[in-house]
Amino acid sequence: MELNAEFDVETDGTHLNLVLESAGGRTAGNERPRNDQYVPALTLLLIRLRARHAVLLSATVVSKRVAGLPEKDRALVNGPLDLGAVDDIDRLRLDLTSAQGRVGLPAGATKEGNNRKRIQLLLAVPGYGPGDATRLAADLAAPDTPSSLAVNPFTRDGLLSAVRKLSLHRHEGRPSLHKPLALLWAIGRVADGRCRLVSWPEFRGEVGALLAEFGHEHSKTTPQYPFWHLRTSPQVWEVHGLADVPTAGDVTAVAGLTHQAAELLRDDTTRADVVGLLLEEHLRGITDHQTLLARVGLGGTHIALPGARTLLRALVGEQIRTASEESHTVLAVHGDAALVRTDGSPSGQSLRISEVQKGLDLLAVRGSVHLHVDELGHRCSLIGAVLATLPGARFTEDPTAVTLHAPTSTRVAEDPHFGGLDTVAQVKVRTEQAQLRRLLAGDRDAAECALCGHHFPMSFLVAAHIKKRAVCSNSEREDLHQVAMLACSLGCDALYESGWITVNADGHVETAPPDMAPAGRFRDQLLHLNGRRCTAHRQESEPYFAWHRETVFRRTSD
């Protein structure tokens, strides 16, 4: 197919840019109008880019007449857009052309202008780097063949192997949690149907908050490192628009799961296996897996499950039954194991807490867990008996499994195994937030954000932990009046969680250096908060704020 339209692929040294020339009237010596097949050419280019799993980072008008306009006024669609996931290319082409009609028009103009302008598509194309502009242009100009689109197959086993072999930075003998946490977050995006690639500013904000909440105590919040260094697993992760670790100015850089990895992870079973592997191999140091999974959108059930130790302690002295109706008794919990009396071991046999935790993790991700030696080990029958005590859990057959259904509130309240447990261990919808807010605000309908000082309805206030809950000791978690504060969900909570702001020893809000923040409303908000008095700061809460200053706060530029 030969079309009367001119395009080229250029590079700025970091990105690939496809430029499609404008359509127009006849020129001297030409029988046909200039680039009169603009629309079918754009459609065909989009189809061929989709076949290569390209990602459209941005699309802008780049004609000379509007060259002086800000990029946001020349933008045609919001990116990044994974073309491999676009079903209706004609709809996308229409969006790109129809949006051109308003570009460059004065305010109040009623008649739209030309919608066949010179445009630039900023692209990330797997297999093509900044130095491959000529090759990509040639490949897009030629008809696609099976051999031109062939890629090495990436299988479920290959994905599991790559995740198991993640290369992790070690600090003081401990492997960093940054890569596995970032990868878990990216899997949550895919499970939610969002684009597999994400911009650096969005990644920095969301993953930065995740690292602050679940990373090692005293570890720095540095989302730039997983964003860049996960590329050492090239079948799993790709980065575009960077030559090194990103800084605050790299606003057009994107990274994320490869197309093949994302496709594999859209399968529920594969995704559950990969998530389980991440938890078991790389995130064992995080004790509250259920909260972590819920945080990244992977908490496959509607209720929060207790930790294995809490669950087993609640069952001490109680009879538990296996799928084959054998009756056992939990005698005690000591160290890293529980002692369970069976017919064959009247004095009790050991059941490791970590084995039960693995079952709970799989149950949280999948909603069911197979009682088979390949999945839970040789104590699968005993583990199943423990899991089956959860409200809403029951044994199912073909194959034998424990399946979790959301329990009624009546069943939870009447279940003798959970009457004495705290909120998390009651296996109810997590109510700690509501209870903390009531504790901090009483019966008021509105209250003050401790950081910005503005009053908000209670639904817009978060009971934020001054020291992240995951690293608090039991006594610190119980120190609710001092370890928590009310922060608004319109920005203060996220800024504190991700380390953009903290509270100094004098009780005033301190912000990260201004040059770390992008210019605009974000930086303006930081300047607005800087120096404000934090109403939650007092002598008793200062140790928790000190932890935040030393561990989470961004003191220097990246």
Coordinates of C-alpha atoms in Angstrom, one line a residue:
M1 CA 0.0 0.0 0.0
E2 CA 1.4 3.3 -1.1
L3 CA -0.1 6.5 0.4
N4 CA 0.5 10.1 -0.4
A5 CA 1.7 11.3 3.0
E6 CA 5.1 12.2 4.3
F7 CA 6.4 11.2 7.8
D8 CA 9.8 10.8 9.4
V9 CA 11.2 9.5 12.8
E10 CA 13.6 11.8 14.6
T11 CA 15.5 11.6 17.9
D12 CA 16.4 14.2 20.5
G13 CA 19.0 11.9 22.0
T14 CA 16.5 10.6 24.5
H15 CA 13.2 9.9 22.8
L16 CA 11.9 8.9 19.4
N17 CA 9.6 11.4 17.7
L18 CA 7.4 10.5 14.7
V19 CA 6.6 13.6 12.7
L20 CA 3.7 13.5 10.3
E21 CA 3.7 16.4 7.8
S22 CA 0.6 18.5 7.4
A23 CA -1.9 18.1 4.5
G24 CA -2.6 21.1 2.2
G25 CA -3.4 22.2 -1.3
R26 CA -1.6 21.5 -4.6
T27 CA 1.9 22.8 -5.2
A28 CA 3.6 23.6 -8.4
G29 CA 4.4 20.5 -10.5
N30 CA 2.2 18.2 -8.4
E31 CA -1.2 16.9 -9.6
R32 CA -2.4 15.9 -6.1
P33 CA -2.8 18.1 -3.0
R34 CA 0.1 17.8 -0.5
N35 CA -0.2 14.8 1.8
D36 CA -3.9 14.3 0.9
Q37 CA -3.9 10.8 2.4
Y38 CA -3.0 12.2 5.8
V39 CA -5.8 10.3 7.6
P40 CA -5.3 6.8 6.2
A41 CA -1.5 7.3 6.7
L42 CA -2.0 8.2 10.4
T43 CA -4.3 5.3 10.9
L44 CA -1.8 2.9 9.3
L45 CA 1.1 4.2 11.4
L46 CA -0.9 3.8 14.6
I47 CA -1.7 0.2 13.5
R48 CA 1.9 -0.6 12.9
L49 CA 3.0 1.0 16.1
R50 CA 0.4 -1.0 18.0
A51 CA 1.8 -4.2 16.5
R52 CA 5.1 -3.2 18.0
H53 CA 3.5 -2.6 21.5
A54 CA 4.6 1.1 21.3
V55 CA 3.6 3.6 24.0
L56 CA 2.4 7.0 23.0
L57 CA 3.9 9.4 25.5
S58 CA 2.5 12.6 24.0
A59 CA 1.0 14.0 20.8
T60 CA 1.4 17.6 20.0
V61 CA 0.9 20.0 17.0
V62 CA 4.3 21.2 15.9
S63 CA 3.5 23.5 13.0
K64 CA 5.4 26.8 12.7
R65 CA 2.3 28.9 13.4
V66 CA 1.8 27.6 16.9
A67 CA 5.5 26.9 17.8
G68 CA 5.4 29.6 20.4
L69 CA 2.5 28.1 22.3
P70 CA 3.2 26.1 25.5
E71 CA 3.2 22.4 25.0
K72 CA 0.0 21.9 27.0
D73 CA -1.8 24.2 24.6
R74 CA -0.7 22.1 21.6
A75 CA -1.4 18.7 23.2
L76 CA -3.9 16.4 21.5
V77 CA -4.2 13.4 23.9
N78 CA -3.1 12.6 27.4
G79 CA -0.3 10.1 27.7
P80 CA 1.2 7.7 28.3
L81 CA -1.1 5.5 26.2
D82 CA -0.2 1.8 25.6
L83 CA -1.1 1.3 21.9
G84 CA -0.9 -2.4 22.4
A85 CA -4.0 -2.2 24.6
V86 CA -6.0 0.1 22.2
D87 CA -8.8 -1.8 20.5
D88 CA -10.3 1.0 18.4
I89 CA -7.5 2.6 16.4
D90 CA -10.0 4.6 14.3
R91 CA -11.3 6.2 17.5
L92 CA -7.8 7.1 18.6
R93 CA -7.0 8.6 15.1
L94 CA -10.2 10.6 15.3
D95 CA -9.2 12.0 18.7
L96 CA -5.8 13.0 17.3
T97 CA -7.2 14.8 14.3
S98 CA -10.3 16.4 15.8
A99 CA -8.3 17.9 18.7
Q100 CA -6.1 19.8 16.2
G101 CA -9.0 22.0 15.1
R102 CA -8.8 24.1 18.3
V103 CA -5.1 24.4 18.6
G104 CA -3.9 28.0 18.0
L105 CA -7.4 29.5 17.8
P106 CA -8.1 32.7 19.8
A107 CA -10.3 32.5 22.9
G108 CA -14.0 32.6 21.9
A109 CA -13.5 31.5 18.3
T110 CA -16.5 29.5 17.1
K111 CA -15.1 28.0 13.9
E112 CA -12.5 25.3 14.2
G113 CA -9.4 25.4 12.1
N114 CA -7.4 22.8 10.1
N115 CA -7.3 19.3 11.6
R116 CA -4.6 18.0 9.3
K117 CA -1.7 19.9 10.9
R118 CA 2.0 18.9 11.3
I119 CA 2.1 16.7 14.4
Q120 CA 4.7 15.0 16.5
L121 CA 4.1 11.7 18.4
L122 CA 6.6 11.1 21.2
L123 CA 7.1 7.4 21.4
A124 CA 8.5 4.5 23.5
V125 CA 8.9 1.5 21.2
P126 CA 10.3 -1.8 22.6
G127 CA 13.4 -2.9 20.7
Y128 CA 14.1 0.6 19.5
G129 CA 16.4 3.1 21.3
P130 CA 17.1 6.7 20.6
G131 CA 19.7 5.7 18.0
D132 CA 17.2 3.7 16.0
A133 CA 15.2 6.5 14.4
T134 CA 16.1 5.5 10.9
R135 CA 15.4 1.9 11.4
L136 CA 12.0 2.6 13.0
A137 CA 11.1 4.9 10.1
A138 CA 12.0 2.2 7.6
D139 CA 10.1 -0.5 9.5
L140 CA 7.0 1.6 9.7
A141 CA 7.1 2.4 6.0
A142 CA 7.3 -1.3 5.0
P143 CA 4.4 -3.8 5.3
D144 CA 4.5 -5.9 8.5
T145 CA 5.4 -9.5 8.2
P146 CA 5.4 -12.2 10.9
S147 CA 9.2 -12.2 10.9
S148 CA 9.4 -8.4 11.3
L149 CA 7.2 -8.6 14.4
A150 CA 8.7 -11.8 15.9
V151 CA 9.8 -11.6 19.5
N152 CA 11.3 -14.2 21.8
P153 CA 8.4 -15.8 23.8
F154 CA 8.3 -15.0 27.5
T155 CA 6.5 -17.6 29.5
R156 CA 5.0 -17.8 33.0
D157 CA 8.0 -19.9 34.1
G158 CA 10.4 -17.3 32.7
L159 CA 8.5 -14.5 34.5
L160 CA 8.7 -16.4 37.8
S161 CA 12.4 -17.1 37.3
A162 CA 13.1 -13.4 36.6
V163 CA 11.2 -12.3 39.7
R164 CA 13.0 -14.9 41.9
K165 CA 16.3 -13.6 40.6
L166 CA 15.7 -9.9 41.2
S167 CA 19.0 -8.2 41.8
L168 CA 18.6 -6.3 45.1
H169 CA 20.9 -3.7 46.6
R170 CA 22.0 -4.6 50.1
H171 CA 22.5 -2.1 53.0
E172 CA 24.0 -3.2 56.3
G173 CA 23.5 -6.8 55.2
R174 CA 19.8 -6.4 54.4
P175 CA 18.4 -6.6 50.9
S176 CA 16.6 -3.4 49.9
L177 CA 12.8 -3.6 49.5
H178 CA 12.6 -0.9 46.9
K179 CA 12.5 -3.1 43.8
P180 CA 10.0 -5.7 45.0
L181 CA 7.7 -3.0 46.4
A182 CA 7.8 -1.1 43.1
L183 CA 7.2 -4.2 41.2
L184 CA 4.2 -5.2 43.4
W185 CA 2.8 -1.7 42.8
A186 CA 3.2 -2.0 39.1
I187 CA 1.4 -5.4 39.2
G188 CA -1.4 -3.7 41.0
R189 CA -1.7 -1.2 38.1
V190 CA -2.0 -4.0 35.6
A191 CA -4.6 -5.8 37.7
D192 CA -6.6 -2.6 37.8
G193 CA -6.5 -2.3 34.0
R194 CA -4.2 0.8 33.9
C195 CA -1.4 1.5 31.5
R196 CA 1.7 -0.7 32.1
L197 CA 4.0 2.3 31.7
V198 CA 3.9 5.3 34.1
S199 CA 5.5 8.7 34.1
W200 CA 8.4 9.5 36.4
P201 CA 6.4 12.2 38.4
E202 CA 3.5 9.8 39.0
F203 CA 5.8 6.9 40.0
R204 CA 7.8 9.2 42.3
G205 CA 4.7 10.3 44.2
E206 CA 3.0 6.9 44.5
V207 CA 5.9 4.6 44.9
G208 CA 7.7 7.1 47.1
A209 CA 4.7 7.0 49.5
L210 CA 4.7 3.2 49.4
L211 CA 8.4 3.0 50.2
A212 CA 8.0 5.4 53.1
E213 CA 5.2 3.3 54.5
F214 CA 6.6 -0.2 54.0
G215 CA 10.4 0.2 53.5
H216 CA 13.0 -0.7 56.1
E217 CA 13.2 1.5 59.1
H218 CA 16.0 4.1 58.7
S219 CA 16.1 3.4 54.9
K220 CA 15.8 6.5 52.6
T221 CA 12.8 7.0 50.4
T222 CA 14.4 6.9 46.9
P223 CA 11.9 5.8 44.3
Q224 CA 14.3 7.0 41.5
Y225 CA 16.4 3.8 42.0
P226 CA 13.8 1.1 41.3
F227 CA 12.4 3.3 38.5
W228 CA 15.8 3.0 36.8
H229 CA 17.4 -0.1 38.1
L230 CA 14.6 -2.5 37.6
R231 CA 15.7 -2.4 33.9
T232 CA 18.4 -4.9 35.0
S233 CA 15.5 -7.4 34.5
P234 CA 14.9 -6.5 30.9
Q235 CA 12.2 -9.1 30.2
V236 CA 10.2 -7.6 33.1
W237 CA 10.9 -3.9 33.1
E238 CA 11.6 -1.2 30.5
V239 CA 12.6 2.5 30.8
H240 CA 12.2 5.2 28.2
G241 CA 13.5 8.7 28.0
L242 CA 16.4 8.4 30.3
A243 CA 20.2 7.9 30.2
D244 CA 20.6 7.5 34.0
V245 CA 18.8 7.6 37.3
P246 CA 15.9 10.2 37.0
T247 CA 15.9 13.6 38.6
A248 CA 13.0 16.0 39.3
G249 CA 13.4 17.5 35.8
D250 CA 12.8 14.3 33.9
V251 CA 9.1 14.8 33.6
T252 CA 8.8 13.0 30.2
A253 CA 10.5 9.8 31.3
V254 CA 8.4 6.6 31.6
A255 CA 9.0 3.1 32.9
G256 CA 7.0 0.0 33.7
L257 CA 6.4 -3.6 32.9
T258 CA 7.2 -4.9 29.5
H259 CA 4.3 -5.8 27.2
Q260 CA 5.0 -9.5 27.5
A261 CA 5.2 -9.4 31.3
A262 CA 2.0 -7.3 31.6
E263 CA 0.1 -9.7 29.4
L264 CA 1.2 -12.7 31.5
L265 CA 0.2 -10.8 34.7
R266 CA -3.3 -10.2 33.5
D267 CA -4.0 -13.9 34.1
D268 CA -5.3 -14.2 37.7
T269 CA -3.4 -17.4 38.4
T270 CA -0.1 -16.2 37.1
R271 CA -0.5 -12.9 38.9
A272 CA -1.2 -14.7 42.2
D273 CA 1.8 -16.9 41.8
V274 CA 4.1 -13.9 41.1
V275 CA 2.7 -11.9 44.0
G276 CA 3.1 -14.9 46.3
L277 CA 6.7 -15.3 45.2
L278 CA 7.4 -11.6 45.8
L279 CA 6.0 -11.8 49.3
E280 CA 7.8 -15.1 50.1
E281 CA 11.2 -14.4 48.6
H282 CA 11.7 -10.7 48.8
L283 CA 9.1 -9.1 51.2
R284 CA 9.3 -11.5 54.2
G285 CA 10.4 -8.7 56.4
I286 CA 7.1 -6.9 56.1
T287 CA 4.8 -8.5 58.7
D288 CA 1.5 -7.0 57.5
H289 CA 1.1 -8.5 54.0
Q290 CA -2.6 -8.0 53.9
T291 CA -2.3 -4.2 54.4
L292 CA 0.4 -4.1 51.8
L293 CA -1.6 -6.0 49.3
A294 CA -4.7 -3.8 49.9
R295 CA -2.4 -0.7 49.6
V296 CA -1.4 -1.6 46.0
G297 CA -4.8 -2.9 44.9
L298 CA -4.1 -6.6 45.2
G299 CA -6.0 -7.6 48.3
G300 CA -8.2 -10.1 46.5
T301 CA -10.7 -10.4 49.3
H302 CA -13.1 -7.9 50.8
I303 CA -11.8 -8.4 54.4
A304 CA -8.5 -8.0 56.1
L305 CA -6.9 -11.1 57.4
P306 CA -5.0 -11.5 60.6
G307 CA -1.3 -12.4 60.8
A308 CA -0.5 -16.1 61.3
R309 CA 0.8 -15.6 64.8
T310 CA -2.3 -13.6 65.9
L311 CA -4.6 -16.2 64.4
L312 CA -2.8 -19.2 66.0
R313 CA -2.7 -17.5 69.4
A314 CA -6.5 -16.9 69.2
L315 CA -6.9 -20.6 68.5
V316 CA -4.9 -21.9 71.6
G317 CA -7.2 -24.4 73.4
E318 CA -9.6 -24.6 70.5
Q319 CA -10.3 -27.7 68.3
I320 CA -9.7 -27.3 64.6
R321 CA -10.9 -29.8 61.9
T322 CA -9.3 -30.8 58.7
A323 CA -11.1 -31.3 55.4
S324 CA -11.3 -35.0 56.3
E325 CA -13.0 -34.2 59.6
E326 CA -9.9 -35.1 61.7
S327 CA -10.0 -33.1 65.0
H328 CA -6.9 -31.4 66.4
T329 CA -6.1 -28.9 69.2
V330 CA -3.8 -25.9 69.2
L331 CA -1.9 -26.3 72.4
A332 CA 0.5 -23.3 72.4
V333 CA 2.5 -20.8 70.3
H334 CA 6.2 -20.4 71.1
G335 CA 8.8 -18.7 69.0
D336 CA 8.3 -19.3 65.3
A337 CA 6.0 -22.3 65.7
A338 CA 2.7 -23.5 67.1
L339 CA 2.2 -26.8 68.9
V340 CA -0.8 -28.8 67.6
R341 CA -2.1 -32.0 69.2
T342 CA -3.1 -34.7 66.8
D343 CA -4.2 -38.4 67.2
G344 CA -0.7 -39.4 66.2
S345 CA 1.1 -36.8 68.4
P346 CA -0.9 -36.4 71.7
S347 CA 1.9 -34.2 73.1
G348 CA 1.8 -32.0 70.0
Q349 CA 3.6 -31.6 66.7
S350 CA 5.2 -28.4 65.5
L351 CA 3.6 -26.2 62.8
R352 CA 5.7 -23.3 61.6
I353 CA 4.1 -19.9 61.7
S354 CA 5.7 -19.0 58.4
E355 CA 3.9 -22.0 56.7
V356 CA 0.5 -20.7 58.0
Q357 CA 1.4 -17.2 56.9
K358 CA 2.1 -18.4 53.3
G359 CA -1.4 -19.9 53.3
L360 CA -2.9 -16.6 54.5
D361 CA -1.0 -14.7 51.8
L362 CA -2.3 -17.0 49.1
L363 CA -5.8 -16.8 50.5
A364 CA -5.7 -13.0 50.5
V365 CA -4.5 -12.8 46.9
R366 CA -6.6 -15.5 45.3
G367 CA -9.6 -15.9 47.7
S368 CA -8.8 -19.7 47.9
V369 CA -5.8 -21.9 48.5
H370 CA -5.3 -25.5 47.4
L371 CA -4.6 -28.0 50.2
H372 CA -1.8 -29.8 48.3
V373 CA 1.8 -30.5 49.2
D374 CA 3.0 -28.6 46.1
E375 CA 1.3 -25.4 47.4
L376 CA 1.5 -25.5 51.2
G377 CA 4.0 -28.3 52.0
H378 CA 3.7 -31.5 53.9
R379 CA 1.6 -29.8 56.7
C380 CA -1.1 -28.7 54.2
S381 CA -3.8 -30.6 56.0
L382 CA -3.1 -28.8 59.3
I383 CA -2.7 -25.4 57.6
G384 CA -6.0 -25.9 56.0
A385 CA -7.6 -26.7 59.3
V386 CA -6.2 -23.4 60.7
L387 CA -7.4 -21.4 57.7
A388 CA -10.8 -22.9 57.8
T389 CA -11.4 -21.2 61.2
L390 CA -11.6 -17.8 59.5
P391 CA -15.1 -16.4 59.3
G392 CA -16.4 -16.9 55.8
A393 CA -13.9 -19.7 55.1
R394 CA -15.0 -23.2 54.1
F395 CA -13.6 -26.3 52.6
T396 CA -14.3 -27.0 48.9
E397 CA -13.6 -30.0 46.7
D398 CA -12.2 -30.9 43.3
P399 CA -9.5 -30.0 44.2
T400 CA -9.6 -29.8 48.0
A401 CA -9.2 -26.2 49.0
V402 CA -10.1 -23.5 51.5
T403 CA -12.2 -20.8 49.9
L404 CA -13.0 -17.5 51.5
H405 CA -16.3 -15.7 51.3
A406 CA -17.1 -12.4 52.9
P407 CA -18.7 -13.3 56.3
T408 CA -21.8 -11.7 57.7
S409 CA -21.3 -9.3 60.6
T410 CA -23.4 -11.7 62.7
R411 CA -21.1 -14.6 62.1
V412 CA -18.0 -12.6 62.9
A413 CA -19.5 -11.3 66.1
E414 CA -20.6 -14.8 67.2
D415 CA -17.4 -16.6 66.3
P416 CA -15.7 -17.6 69.6
H417 CA -12.2 -17.7 68.0
F418 CA -12.2 -14.0 67.4
G419 CA -14.0 -12.5 70.3
G420 CA -10.8 -11.4 72.1
L421 CA -8.8 -10.2 69.1
D422 CA -8.0 -6.6 68.1
T423 CA -9.6 -5.0 65.1
V424 CA -7.3 -6.4 62.5
A425 CA -7.5 -10.0 63.9
Q426 CA -11.2 -10.0 64.0
V427 CA -11.1 -10.4 60.2
K428 CA -13.5 -7.6 59.7
V429 CA -13.3 -4.7 57.2
R430 CA -10.4 -2.6 58.7
T431 CA -11.9 -0.1 61.1
E432 CA -8.7 1.3 62.6
Q433 CA -8.9 4.5 60.5
A434 CA -12.4 5.3 61.7
Q435 CA -11.6 4.6 65.3
L436 CA -8.4 6.7 65.2
R437 CA -10.3 9.6 63.7
R438 CA -12.9 9.4 66.4
L439 CA -10.2 9.2 69.0
L440 CA -8.4 12.3 67.7
A441 CA -11.5 14.3 66.8
G442 CA -14.2 13.1 69.1
D443 CA -17.7 13.5 67.8
R444 CA -17.0 16.5 65.7
D445 CA -18.2 16.6 62.1
A446 CA -15.2 18.6 61.0
A447 CA -11.7 19.1 62.4
E448 CA -8.4 20.8 61.6
C449 CA -5.6 19.3 59.6
A450 CA -2.5 19.2 61.9
L451 CA -0.2 20.3 59.0
C452 CA -2.0 23.0 56.9
G453 CA -4.3 24.2 59.7
H454 CA -7.4 24.2 57.5
H455 CA -10.8 22.8 58.7
F456 CA -12.3 19.9 56.7
P457 CA -15.2 17.5 57.1
M458 CA -14.1 14.3 58.8
S459 CA -14.4 12.3 55.5
F460 CA -11.5 14.4 54.1
L461 CA -9.2 13.8 57.1
V462 CA -6.9 10.8 57.5
A463 CA -5.6 9.5 60.8
A464 CA -2.0 9.6 59.6
H465 CA 0.7 7.7 61.6
I466 CA 3.5 10.1 62.4
K467 CA 5.8 7.1 62.5
K468 CA 4.7 4.5 60.0
R469 CA 2.7 1.8 61.5
A470 CA 4.6 -1.1 59.9
V471 CA 7.8 -0.3 62.0
C472 CA 6.0 0.7 65.3
S473 CA 6.5 -1.6 68.2
N474 CA 3.3 -2.9 69.9
S475 CA 3.6 -0.2 72.7
E476 CA 4.0 2.5 70.1
R477 CA 1.0 1.3 68.1
E478 CA -1.0 1.6 71.4
D479 CA 0.2 5.1 72.0
L480 CA -2.6 6.4 69.7
H481 CA -2.9 9.9 71.0
Q482 CA 0.8 10.6 70.2
V483 CA 1.7 8.4 67.3
A484 CA -1.1 9.6 65.0
M485 CA -2.4 13.0 63.8
L486 CA -5.2 14.2 61.5
A487 CA -4.0 15.2 58.1
C488 CA -6.1 16.2 55.1
S489 CA -6.5 13.9 52.1
L490 CA -6.2 16.9 49.8
G491 CA -2.4 16.8 49.9
C492 CA -0.9 17.0 53.3
D493 CA -1.2 13.3 54.1
A494 CA 0.5 12.3 50.8
L495 CA 3.2 15.0 51.2
Y496 CA 4.1 13.8 54.7
E497 CA 3.9 10.1 53.8
S498 CA 6.3 10.6 50.9
G499 CA 8.7 12.8 52.7
W500 CA 8.2 16.1 51.0
I501 CA 7.3 17.7 54.3
T502 CA 8.2 16.9 57.9
V503 CA 7.9 18.6 61.3
N504 CA 11.1 20.0 62.9
A505 CA 12.0 19.7 66.6
D506 CA 10.4 23.1 67.2
G507 CA 7.0 21.9 65.9
H508 CA 7.0 23.7 62.6
V509 CA 6.5 22.2 59.1
E510 CA 9.7 21.9 57.2
T511 CA 9.7 21.2 53.4
A512 CA 12.2 19.5 51.1
P513 CA 14.5 21.9 49.2
P514 CA 12.5 23.9 46.6
D515 CA 14.7 22.8 43.7
M516 CA 13.6 19.2 44.2
A517 CA 10.0 20.1 43.4
P518 CA 8.6 20.9 39.9
A519 CA 7.6 24.5 39.4
G520 CA 3.9 25.3 39.6
R521 CA 1.2 24.4 42.1
F522 CA 3.2 21.6 43.7
R523 CA 6.0 23.9 44.7
D524 CA 3.6 26.6 45.6
Q525 CA 1.9 24.2 48.0
L526 CA 5.2 23.3 49.7
L527 CA 6.0 27.0 50.1
H528 CA 2.5 27.6 51.6
L529 CA 3.1 24.9 54.2
N530 CA 6.7 25.8 55.1
G531 CA 7.0 27.2 58.6
R532 CA 3.4 26.5 59.7
R533 CA 2.9 25.3 63.2
C534 CA 2.0 21.6 63.5
T535 CA -0.8 21.2 66.1
A536 CA 0.1 17.6 66.7
H537 CA 3.6 18.3 67.8
R538 CA 4.3 18.2 71.5
Q539 CA 6.9 16.7 73.8
E540 CA 5.3 13.3 73.8
S541 CA 5.0 13.1 70.0
E542 CA 8.4 14.5 69.2
P543 CA 10.2 11.1 69.2
Y544 CA 7.8 9.9 66.4
F545 CA 8.4 13.1 64.4
A546 CA 12.2 12.7 64.9
W547 CA 11.9 9.2 63.4
H548 CA 10.1 10.7 60.3
R549 CA 12.8 13.4 59.9
E550 CA 15.6 10.9 60.0
T551 CA 14.0 8.2 57.9
V552 CA 11.5 9.6 55.5
F553 CA 12.2 13.3 55.0
R554 CA 13.9 14.3 51.7
R555 CA 16.7 16.5 53.0
T556 CA 18.6 16.9 49.8
S557 CA 18.1 16.8 46.1
D558 CA 18.4 13.5 44.3

